[in-house]
Coordinates of C-alpha atoms and ligand atoms in Angstrom, one line a residue:
X1371 CA 0.0 0.0 0.0
X1372 CA 1.2 3.5 -0.8
X1373 CA 2.2 5.8 2.1
X1374 CA -0.5 8.4 2.5
X1375 CA 0.3 12.2 2.2
X1376 CA -1.8 14.9 3.7
X1377 CA -1.4 18.7 3.5
X1378 CA -3.6 21.8 3.4
X1379 CA -3.8 25.5 3.1
X1380 CA -6.0 28.1 4.6
X1381 CA -8.5 29.9 2.4
X1382 CA -7.5 33.3 3.7
X1383 CA -5.5 36.1 2.0
X1384 CA -3.8 35.7 -1.3
X1385 CA -1.6 32.6 -2.0
X1386 CA 1.9 33.8 -2.8
X1387 CA 5.1 32.4 -4.1
X1388 CA 6.1 31.3 -0.6
X1389 CA 3.1 29.0 -0.4
X1390 CA 3.9 27.7 -3.9
X1391 CA 7.6 27.0 -3.3
X1392 CA 7.2 25.9 0.3
X1393 CA 4.3 23.5 -0.3
X1394 CA 2.3 23.4 -3.5
X1395 CA 5.1 22.8 -5.9
X1396 CA 6.2 19.8 -3.8
X1397 CA 2.7 18.4 -3.7
X1398 CA 2.7 18.3 -7.5
X1399 CA 6.1 16.6 -7.5
X1400 CA 5.1 13.7 -5.2
X1401 CA 1.5 13.2 -6.2
X1402 CA 2.2 10.1 -8.3
X1403 CA 4.4 8.5 -5.8
X1404 CA 2.0 8.5 -2.8
X1405 CA -1.7 8.5 -2.0
X1406 CA -2.3 12.2 -1.6
X1407 CA -5.0 14.2 0.1
X1408 CA -4.9 17.9 -0.4
X1409 CA -7.3 19.9 1.8
X1410 CA -8.6 23.4 1.9
X1411 CA -8.7 24.0 5.6
X1412 CA -11.6 26.4 6.0
X1413 CA -12.1 25.5 9.7
X1414 CA -8.6 26.7 10.4
X1415 CA -9.3 30.0 8.5
X1416 CA -12.2 30.9 10.9
X1417 CA -9.8 30.9 13.9
X1418 CA -9.6 34.6 13.0
X1419 CA -12.7 36.4 11.7
X1420 CA -13.4 35.9 8.0
X1421 CA -16.0 37.8 6.0
X1422 CA -18.4 35.0 5.0
X1423 CA -18.8 36.0 1.3
X1424 CA -15.1 36.3 1.0
X1425 CA -14.4 33.0 2.7
X1426 CA -16.9 31.2 0.3
X1427 CA -15.1 32.7 -2.7
X1428 CA -11.6 32.0 -1.3
X1429 CA -12.3 28.3 -0.8
X1430 CA -13.1 27.9 -4.5
X1431 CA -10.1 30.1 -5.4
X1432 CA -7.7 27.9 -3.4
X1433 CA -9.2 24.7 -5.0
X1434 CA -8.6 26.2 -8.5
X1435 CA -5.1 27.2 -7.5
X1436 CA -4.3 23.6 -6.5
X1437 CA -5.5 22.5 -9.9
X1438 CA -3.8 25.2 -11.8
X1439 CA -0.5 24.2 -10.0
X1440 CA -0.9 20.8 -11.5
X1441 CA -2.5 18.7 -8.8
X1442 CA -4.3 16.0 -10.7
X1443 CA -7.8 15.2 -9.2
X1444 CA -7.7 11.8 -10.9
X1445 CA -4.8 10.7 -8.7
X1446 CA -5.2 12.9 -5.6
X1447 CA -8.2 13.8 -3.5
X1448 CA -8.8 17.5 -3.2
X1449 CA -11.4 18.3 -0.5
X1450 CA -12.7 21.0 1.8
X1451 CA -12.1 20.3 5.5
X1452 CA -15.6 21.3 6.7
X1453 CA -17.2 18.9 4.3
X1454 CA -15.9 15.9 6.2
X1455 CA -17.3 16.3 9.8
X1456 CA -14.8 13.7 11.2
X1457 CA -12.1 16.5 11.2
X1458 CA -13.9 18.4 13.9
X1459 CA -15.0 15.2 15.7
X1460 CA -11.4 13.9 16.0
X1461 CA -10.1 17.3 17.0
X1462 CA -12.3 17.2 20.1
X1463 CA -11.1 13.8 21.1
X1464 CA -7.5 14.9 20.6
X1465 CA -8.1 18.1 22.6
X1466 CA -8.8 15.9 25.6
X1467 CA -5.4 14.3 25.5
X1468 CA -3.5 17.6 24.8
X1469 CA -2.0 19.6 27.7
X1470 CA -2.8 23.3 27.3
X1471 CA 0.9 24.1 28.0
X1472 CA 1.9 22.4 24.8
X1473 CA -0.5 24.7 22.9
X1474 CA 0.6 27.9 24.7
X1475 CA 4.2 27.3 23.6
X1476 CA 3.4 27.4 19.9
X1477 CA 5.2 30.4 18.3
X1478 CA 2.4 30.9 15.7
X1479 CA -0.2 31.1 18.5
X1480 CA 1.9 33.6 20.4
X1481 CA 2.4 35.8 17.3
X1482 CA -1.2 35.7 16.3
X1483 CA -2.6 36.2 19.9
X1484 CA -0.3 39.2 20.4
X1485 CA -2.1 40.9 17.5
X1486 CA -5.6 40.4 18.9
X1487 CA -7.4 42.2 21.7
X1488 CA -9.4 39.2 22.7
X1489 CA -8.0 35.8 21.8
X1490 CA -10.5 33.2 20.6
X1491 CA -10.1 29.6 21.9
X1492 CA -10.0 28.4 18.3
X1493 CA -6.6 30.1 17.9
X1494 CA -5.2 28.0 20.8
X1495 CA -6.8 24.8 19.5
X1496 CA -5.6 25.4 15.9
X1497 CA -2.7 22.9 16.1
X1498 CA -5.0 20.2 17.6
X1499 CA -7.3 20.5 14.6
X1500 CA -4.3 20.3 12.3
X1501 CA -3.2 17.1 14.2
X1502 CA -6.7 15.7 13.6
X1503 CA -6.5 16.5 9.9
X1504 CA -3.3 14.5 9.6
X1505 CA -4.0 11.6 12.0
X1506 CA -7.5 11.1 10.6
X1507 CA -6.0 9.7 7.5
X1508 CA -3.0 8.0 9.1
X1509 CA -0.8 10.1 6.9
X1510 CA 2.9 9.2 6.9
X1511 CA 4.2 12.3 5.2
X1512 CA 3.2 15.9 5.5
X1513 CA 4.8 18.3 3.0
X1514 CA 4.7 21.8 4.3
X1515 CA 6.9 25.0 4.6
X1516 CA 9.3 25.4 7.5
X1517 CA 6.8 27.6 9.5
X1518 CA 4.6 24.5 10.1
X1519 CA 7.5 22.3 11.5
X1520 CA 6.6 23.1 15.1
X1521 CA 2.9 22.2 14.5
X1522 CA 4.0 18.9 13.1
X1523 CA 6.2 18.2 16.1
X1524 CA 3.2 18.8 18.2
X1525 CA 1.1 16.4 16.0
X1526 CA 3.7 13.7 16.6
X1527 CA 3.6 14.4 20.4
X1528 CA -0.2 14.2 20.4
X1529 CA -0.1 10.9 18.4
X1530 CA 2.5 9.4 20.7
X1531 CA 0.6 10.5 23.8
X1532 CA -2.6 9.0 22.5
X1533 CA -0.9 5.8 21.5
X1534 CA 0.7 5.4 24.9
X1535 CA -2.6 6.1 26.7
X1536 CA -4.9 3.9 24.5
X1537 CA -2.6 1.6 22.6
X1538 CA -1.2 1.9 19.1
X1539 CA -3.8 3.8 17.1
X1540 CA -2.1 6.5 15.0
X1541 CA 0.7 6.5 12.5
X1542 CA 3.2 9.0 13.7
X1543 CA 3.8 11.3 10.7
X1544 CA 7.1 12.7 9.3
X1545 CA 7.6 16.2 8.0
X1546 CA 8.7 16.9 4.5
X1547 CA 10.4 20.2 3.8
X1548 CA 11.7 21.2 0.4
X1549 CA 15.5 21.6 0.1
X1550 CA 15.1 25.1 -1.3
X1551 CA 12.1 27.4 -0.7
X1552 CA 11.0 26.1 2.7
X1553 CA 11.0 29.7 4.0
X1554 CA 10.6 32.5 1.5
X1555 CA 11.1 35.9 3.1
X1556 CA 9.2 39.1 2.6
X1557 CA 10.5 41.1 -0.4
X1558 CA 10.2 44.4 1.6
X1559 CA 11.7 43.0 4.7
X1560 CA 13.8 39.8 4.3
X1561 CA 13.9 39.3 8.1
X1562 CA 10.2 38.4 8.1
X1563 CA 8.7 35.3 6.3
X1564 CA 6.5 36.1 3.3
X1565 CA 3.0 36.0 4.7
X1566 CA -0.5 36.2 3.4
X1567 CA -1.6 38.6 6.1
X1568 CA 1.2 41.2 5.8
X1569 CA 0.0 44.5 4.5
X1570 CA 2.9 46.1 2.6
X1571 CA 2.4 46.6 -1.1
X1572 CA 5.8 45.2 -1.9
X1573 CA 5.8 42.4 0.6
X1574 CA 4.8 39.4 -1.6
X1575 CA 4.3 38.2 -5.1
X1576 CA 0.8 36.7 -5.2
X1577 CA 0.2 33.7 -7.5
X1578 CA -2.4 35.7 -9.4
X1579 CA -0.5 39.0 -9.7
X1580 CA -0.2 40.3 -13.3
X1581 CA 3.3 40.3 -14.8
X1582 CA 3.7 44.1 -14.4
X1583 CA 3.0 44.0 -10.8
X1584 CA 5.4 41.1 -10.3
X1585 CA 8.2 43.0 -12.0
X1586 CA 7.5 46.1 -9.9
X1587 CA 7.5 44.2 -6.6
X1588 CA 10.7 42.3 -7.3
X1589 CA 12.5 45.3 -8.7
X1590 CA 11.8 47.1 -5.4
X1591 CA 12.9 44.2 -3.2
X1592 CA 15.2 45.2 -0.3
X1593 CA 18.8 44.1 -0.9
X1594 CA 21.9 45.5 0.9
X1595 CA 24.6 48.0 0.3
X1596 CA 27.1 45.8 -1.6
X1597 CA 27.4 46.5 -5.3
X1598 CA 26.9 43.0 -6.7
X1599 CA 26.1 39.4 -5.9
X1600 CA 28.5 37.3 -3.9
X1601 CA 26.7 34.0 -3.2
X1602 CA 28.8 33.2 0.0
X1603 CA 28.5 36.6 1.7
X1604 CA 25.2 37.9 0.5
X1605 CA 22.7 39.4 3.0
X1606 CA 19.2 38.1 3.6
X1607 CA 17.5 40.1 0.8
X1608 CA 19.8 38.9 -1.9
X1609 CA 19.8 35.3 -0.5
X1610 CA 16.0 35.4 -0.6
X1611 CA 16.0 36.5 -4.3
X1612 CA 18.5 33.7 -5.1
X1613 CA 16.4 31.1 -3.3
X1614 CA 13.3 32.2 -5.3
X1615 CA 15.2 31.9 -8.5
X1616 CA 16.7 28.5 -7.6
X1617 CA 13.4 27.0 -6.4
X1618 CA 11.6 28.0 -9.6
X1619 CA 14.5 27.1 -11.9
X1620 CA 15.6 23.9 -10.2
X1621 CA 19.3 24.9 -10.8
X1622 CA 22.0 23.4 -8.5
X1623 CA 24.3 25.4 -6.2
X1624 CA 27.2 25.4 -8.8
X1625 CA 25.0 26.7 -11.6
X1626 CA 23.7 29.4 -9.3
X1627 CA 27.2 30.5 -8.2
X1628 CA 28.6 30.5 -11.7
X1629 CA 25.7 32.4 -13.2
X1630 CA 25.1 35.0 -10.4
X1631 CA 28.4 35.7 -8.8
X1632 CA 29.5 39.3 -9.7
X1633 CA 26.1 40.2 -11.2
X1634 CA 24.7 43.7 -10.3
X1635 CA 21.6 43.7 -8.2
X1636 CA 19.5 45.3 -10.9
X1637 CA 20.2 42.5 -13.3
X1638 CA 19.7 39.8 -10.6
X1639 CA 16.2 41.3 -9.9
X1640 CA 15.3 41.4 -13.6
X1641 CA 16.3 37.7 -14.0
X1642 CA 14.3 36.7 -10.9
X1643 CA 11.3 38.6 -12.1
X1644 CA 11.4 37.0 -15.5
X1645 CA 11.9 33.5 -14.0
X1646 CA 8.8 34.0 -11.7
X1647 CA 6.7 35.4 -14.6
X1648 CA 7.6 32.5 -16.9
X1649 CA 6.2 30.1 -14.3
X1650 CA 3.2 32.1 -13.2
X1651 CA 1.8 33.1 -16.6
X1652 CA 0.9 29.5 -17.7
X1653 CA -0.3 28.9 -14.2
X1654 CA -2.6 31.9 -14.4
X1655 CA -3.9 30.8 -17.8
X1656 CA -4.8 27.4 -16.3
X1657 CA -6.5 29.1 -13.4
X1658 CA -8.7 31.1 -15.7
X1659 CA -9.7 28.0 -17.7
X1660 CA -10.5 26.1 -14.5
X1661 CA -12.7 28.8 -13.0
X1662 CA -14.6 29.4 -16.3
X1663 CA -15.8 25.8 -16.5
X1664 CA -19.2 25.8 -14.7
X1665 CA -19.6 22.9 -12.2
X1666 CA -16.1 21.6 -12.6
X1667 CA -14.7 22.7 -9.3
X1668 CA -17.7 21.5 -7.3
X1669 CA -17.4 18.1 -8.9
X1670 CA -13.8 17.8 -8.0
X1671 CA -14.4 18.8 -4.4
X1672 CA -17.5 16.5 -4.0
X1673 CA -15.5 13.6 -5.4
X1674 CA -12.6 14.3 -3.2
X1675 CA -14.7 14.4 0.0
X1676 CA -16.6 11.3 -1.0
X1677 CA -13.3 9.4 -1.6
X1678 CA -11.8 10.3 1.8
X1679 CA -14.8 10.3 4.1
X1680 CA -14.8 6.5 4.6
X1681 CA -11.1 6.6 5.7
X1682 CA -11.9 9.4 8.1
X1683 CA -15.0 7.6 9.5
X1684 CA -13.0 4.4 10.0
X1685 CA -10.5 6.3 12.1
X1686 CA -13.1 8.0 14.2
X1687 CA -14.8 4.7 14.9
X1688 CA -11.4 3.2 15.9
X1689 CA -10.7 6.2 18.2
X1690 CA -14.1 5.9 19.8
X1691 CA -13.5 2.3 20.5
X1692 CA -10.1 2.9 21.9
X1693 CA -11.4 5.7 24.3
X1694 CA -14.4 3.7 25.4
X1695 CA -17.0 6.0 23.7
X1696 CA -20.3 4.6 22.6
X1697 CA -20.3 2.7 19.4
X1698 CA -23.5 0.8 18.4
X1699 CA -22.8 -3.0 18.0
X1700 CA -25.5 -3.2 15.3
X1701 CA -24.1 -0.3 13.3
X1702 CA -20.5 0.3 14.1
X1703 CA -20.6 3.7 12.4
X1704 CA -22.8 5.3 15.0
Ligands
AMP2761 P1 -0.7 29.1 5.0 O1 -0.5 30.3 4.2 O2 -0.4 29.3 6.5 O3 -2.0 28.4 4.8 O4 0.4 28.0 4.6 C1 0.2 27.1 3.5 C2 1.5 26.4 3.3 O5 2.5 27.3 2.7 C3 2.2 25.8 4.5 O6 2.7 24.5 4.1 C4 3.2 26.7 4.9 O7 4.3 26.1 5.6 C5 3.7 27.2 3.5 N1 4.2 28.6 3.6 C6 3.6 29.7 4.1 N2 4.4 30.8 4.0 C7 5.6 30.3 3.5 C8 6.8 31.0 3.2 N3 7.0 32.3 3.4 N4 7.8 30.2 2.7 C9 7.7 28.9 2.4 N5 6.5 28.2 2.7 C10 5.5 29.0 3.2
LIG2762 N1 -1.6 25.1 9.5 C1 -1.3 24.9 8.2 C2 -0.8 26.3 7.6 O1 -1.3 27.3 8.0 C3 -2.5 24.5 7.3 C4 -2.9 23.1 7.7 C5 -4.0 22.8 8.4 C6 -2.2 21.9 7.4 N2 -4.1 21.4 8.6 C7 -3.0 20.9 8.0 C8 -1.0 21.6 6.8 C9 -2.6 19.5 7.9 C10 -0.6 20.3 6.7 C11 -1.4 19.3 7.3 O2 0.0 26.3 6.7

């Protein structure tokens, strides 16, 4: 049996090249090797307030972006988290074996909570729901960007704690980070990771930005005061531009050094911009085609949910049995 892969993205903000290089591109790369489930995690998105109409539209946009990136719905399941109720069900059961101190230590929680006047409980529970997403499908591999590594560590801790309390139940999943592009930094401030929620006009390149805007954003990227590229001593802004180029092009370190060492920053930026545009233009064309086909997206999402729901329901039944919750002998699904 093929190892199962699970990953997801939140339908909030605009997906950017960090999301693509850190996660989506690698999903496409491994989709034929494993049994993959790619989720649109709408229940995670509502841990901070979302305008309902915008959220509804974003869920469809993210699904179309998965497809435009090359995720093949014939070999992978693409589904929306809230359409399989077992995600929320398992999350509660896992909440009950998770010490609150583990959750309070999460850096993403601390950063998000610091920005809110009143902190919703969902924000604290966020990583437990993420653990439920993964453990529900007994996923062995979870391909994500570096910022999710701590949440995956916690997922493993929760799985191990459950297994030691109730007996071997869950596969303990591994993390899969890309070699290049696991942490793309903001173009306006290379000390901060590129983020969907940052507000600066020159912070990120969104996957649906038009070529002119992409050029402008990259040409304005923060570098440093050196005159030209030196791959070994470059500051974070230049390293970030080089990482973006390398992740899109697939060049090795030698090729990068030979091509870019000694190049002026203006030329480096031009080449990075053209490399990004050459990948995003066909991507955007596919996105337009997918979103103009009536009914297609809903069909993909329905089929995805139908395919994975029985796996999720089996796990919930198993967990109920392990914990001593009620399961009807006549109909084990209840
Ligand atoms: P999110 O935007 O939080 O829904 O993240 C979706 C996926 O993109 C996750 O796997 C993240 O780890 C990844 N990701 C988000 N931001 C970045 C970034 N700046 N660089 C690399 N990967 C990222
Ligand atoms: N927390 C992840 C992020 O913001 C999204 C996510 C939710 C996820 N559930 C997941 C990623 C399960 C991988 C596996 O990026």
